[in-house]
Coordinates of C-alpha atoms in Angstrom, one line a residue:
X1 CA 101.7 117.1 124.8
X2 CA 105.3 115.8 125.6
X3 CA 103.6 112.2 126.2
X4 CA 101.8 112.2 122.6
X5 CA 105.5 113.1 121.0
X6 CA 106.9 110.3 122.7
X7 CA 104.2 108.0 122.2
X8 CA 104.0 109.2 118.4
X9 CA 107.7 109.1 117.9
X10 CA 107.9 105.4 119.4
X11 CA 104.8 104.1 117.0
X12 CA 106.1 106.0 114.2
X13 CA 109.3 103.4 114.4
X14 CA 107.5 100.7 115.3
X15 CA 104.7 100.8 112.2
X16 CA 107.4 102.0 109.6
X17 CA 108.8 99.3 110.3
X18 CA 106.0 96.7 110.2
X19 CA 105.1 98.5 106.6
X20 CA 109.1 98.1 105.3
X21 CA 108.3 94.2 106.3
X22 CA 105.2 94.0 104.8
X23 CA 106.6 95.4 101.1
X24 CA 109.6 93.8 101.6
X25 CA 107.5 90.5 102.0
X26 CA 105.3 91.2 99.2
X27 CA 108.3 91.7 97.2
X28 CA 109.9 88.5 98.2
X29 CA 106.9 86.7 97.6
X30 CA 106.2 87.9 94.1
X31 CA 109.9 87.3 93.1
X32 CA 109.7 83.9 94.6
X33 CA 106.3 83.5 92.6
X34 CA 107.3 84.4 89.0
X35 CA 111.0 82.8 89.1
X36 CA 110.8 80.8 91.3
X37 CA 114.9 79.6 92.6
X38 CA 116.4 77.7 95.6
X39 CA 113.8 79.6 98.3
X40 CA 110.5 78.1 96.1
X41 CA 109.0 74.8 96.7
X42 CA 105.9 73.1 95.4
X43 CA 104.1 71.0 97.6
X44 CA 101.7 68.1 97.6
X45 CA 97.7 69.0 96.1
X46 CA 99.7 72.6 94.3
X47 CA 100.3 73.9 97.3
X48 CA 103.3 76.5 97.4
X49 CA 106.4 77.1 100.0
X50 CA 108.5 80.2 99.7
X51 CA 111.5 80.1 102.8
X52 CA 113.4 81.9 105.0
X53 CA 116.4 83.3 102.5
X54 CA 119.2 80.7 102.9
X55 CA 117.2 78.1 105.1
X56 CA 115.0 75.3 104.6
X57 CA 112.5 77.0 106.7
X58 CA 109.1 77.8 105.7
X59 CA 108.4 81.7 105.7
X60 CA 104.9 81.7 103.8
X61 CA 103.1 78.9 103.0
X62 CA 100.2 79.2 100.0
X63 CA 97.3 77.2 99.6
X64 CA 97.2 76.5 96.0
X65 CA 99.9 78.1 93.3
X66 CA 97.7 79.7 91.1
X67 CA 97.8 83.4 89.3
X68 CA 94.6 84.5 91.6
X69 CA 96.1 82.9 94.7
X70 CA 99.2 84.6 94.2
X71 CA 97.9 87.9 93.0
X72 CA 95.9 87.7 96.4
X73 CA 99.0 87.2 98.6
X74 CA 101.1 90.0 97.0
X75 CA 97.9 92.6 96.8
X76 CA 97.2 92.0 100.5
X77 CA 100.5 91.9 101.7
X78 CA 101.6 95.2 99.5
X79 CA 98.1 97.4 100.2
X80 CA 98.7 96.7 104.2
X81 CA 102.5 97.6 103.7
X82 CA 101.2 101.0 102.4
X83 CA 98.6 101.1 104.9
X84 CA 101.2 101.0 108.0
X85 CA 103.9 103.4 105.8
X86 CA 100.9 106.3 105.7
X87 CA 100.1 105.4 109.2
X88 CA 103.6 106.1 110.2
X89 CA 103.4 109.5 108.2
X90 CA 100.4 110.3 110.7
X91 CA 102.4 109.3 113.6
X92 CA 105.3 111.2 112.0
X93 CA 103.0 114.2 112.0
X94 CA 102.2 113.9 116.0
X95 CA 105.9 113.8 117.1
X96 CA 107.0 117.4 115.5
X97 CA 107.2 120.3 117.5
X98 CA 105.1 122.3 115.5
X99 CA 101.9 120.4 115.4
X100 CA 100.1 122.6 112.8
X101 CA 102.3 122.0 109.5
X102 CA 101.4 121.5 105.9
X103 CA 103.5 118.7 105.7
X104 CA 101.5 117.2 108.1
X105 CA 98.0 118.0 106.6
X106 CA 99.4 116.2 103.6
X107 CA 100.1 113.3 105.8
X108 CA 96.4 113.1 107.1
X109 CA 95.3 113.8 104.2
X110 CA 97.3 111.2 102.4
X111 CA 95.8 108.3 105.4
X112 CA 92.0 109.7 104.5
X113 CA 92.6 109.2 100.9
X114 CA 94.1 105.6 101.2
X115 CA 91.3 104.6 103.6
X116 CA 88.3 106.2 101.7
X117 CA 89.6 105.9 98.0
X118 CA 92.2 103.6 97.6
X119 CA 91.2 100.6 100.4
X120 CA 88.0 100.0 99.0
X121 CA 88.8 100.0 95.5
X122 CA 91.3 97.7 96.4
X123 CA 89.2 95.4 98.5
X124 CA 86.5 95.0 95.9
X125 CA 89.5 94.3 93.0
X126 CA 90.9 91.7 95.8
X127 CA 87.3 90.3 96.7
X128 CA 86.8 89.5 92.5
X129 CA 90.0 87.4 92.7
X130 CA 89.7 86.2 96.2
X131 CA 90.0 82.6 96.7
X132 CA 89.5 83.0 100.0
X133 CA 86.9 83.7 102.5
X134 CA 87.4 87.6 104.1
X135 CA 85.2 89.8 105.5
X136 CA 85.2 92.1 102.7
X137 CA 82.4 94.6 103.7
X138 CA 83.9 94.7 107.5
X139 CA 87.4 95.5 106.2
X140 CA 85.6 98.4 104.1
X141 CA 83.7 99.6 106.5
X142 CA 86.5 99.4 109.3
X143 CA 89.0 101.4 106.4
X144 CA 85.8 104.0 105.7
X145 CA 85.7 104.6 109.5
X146 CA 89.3 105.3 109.8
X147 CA 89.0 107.4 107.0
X148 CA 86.0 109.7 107.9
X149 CA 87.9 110.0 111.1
X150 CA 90.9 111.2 110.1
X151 CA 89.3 113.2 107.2
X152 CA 87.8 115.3 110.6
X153 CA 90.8 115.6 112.2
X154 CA 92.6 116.8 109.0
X155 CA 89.9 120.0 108.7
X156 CA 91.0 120.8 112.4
X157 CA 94.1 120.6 111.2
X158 CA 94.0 122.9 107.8
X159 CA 92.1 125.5 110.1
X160 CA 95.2 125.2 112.6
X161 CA 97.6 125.5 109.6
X162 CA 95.2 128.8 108.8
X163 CA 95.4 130.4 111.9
X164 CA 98.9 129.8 112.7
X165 CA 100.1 131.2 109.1
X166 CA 98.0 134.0 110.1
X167 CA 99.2 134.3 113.6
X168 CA 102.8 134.3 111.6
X169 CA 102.1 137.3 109.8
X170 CA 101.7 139.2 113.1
X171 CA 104.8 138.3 114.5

């Protein structure tokens, strides 16, 4: 068990941080978006720019500035920041001492819920809008599979939670 703390504690770093990035870029971009400023640049055919802060370096590049195109960035880029930010709470919930917490029911409960409820509500809003060409129905069914998963592993948990409020009782 002292590997999966480790390995859960290093993850839950590494993919809190990946989700900070990917808000914090959905942010940027929708800021750049709507007021445009110095980091903004349109491009030949309406294609869009938005650069490193303070450099003349491109950070995102869009293919054509329009509402839906831009709608599509900052939905994609915000629903995978949340995505990696409740995967981090499950990986939060694997490096505690106590394995068999509330707080960490809520946090597999919280990963089944974005993966079964929220994710494909989302993808179907995103595939209306989409410009683009994504595999939709594989993403669903990728985020459903996740979900179902993790919906298992969170009635394991509730019955651990059960037995070790019980087992509390005795002591």
């Amino acid at each position: 068990m002292k590997l999966v703390r480790i390995i859960a504690s290093y993850l839950h770093i590494v993919v809190k941080i990946v989700a900070v990035a990917y808000l914090l870029t959905a942010f940027y971009t929708l800021i750049n978006c709507v007021f445009g400023g110095p980091f903004f640049e349109i491009m030949e055919e309406n294609r869009f720019a938005i650069n490193f802060p303070f450099t003349n370096q491109h950070f995102l590049l869009g293919s054509e500035f329009t509402l839906e195109y831009v709608s599509e960035m900052v939905l994609g880029l915000a629903l995978y920041g949340l995505f990696f930010w409740v995967l981090g709470n499950v990986f939060k919930t694997f490096k505690q001492e106590r394995l068999f917490t509330k707080d960490g029911l809520k946090n597999l409960k919280q990963f089944y819920q974005f993966n079964l409820l929220l994710y494909p509500i989302a993808a179907v809003l995103w595939s209306v809008i989409s410009i683009e060409d994504f595999p939709f129905f594989a993403m669903i069914v990728a985020h459903a599979i996740m979900g179902v998963f993790i919906f298992f592993m969170a009635a394991i948990f509730q019955q651990g939670v059960s037995l070790q409020n019980e087992q509390d009782l005795y002591i």
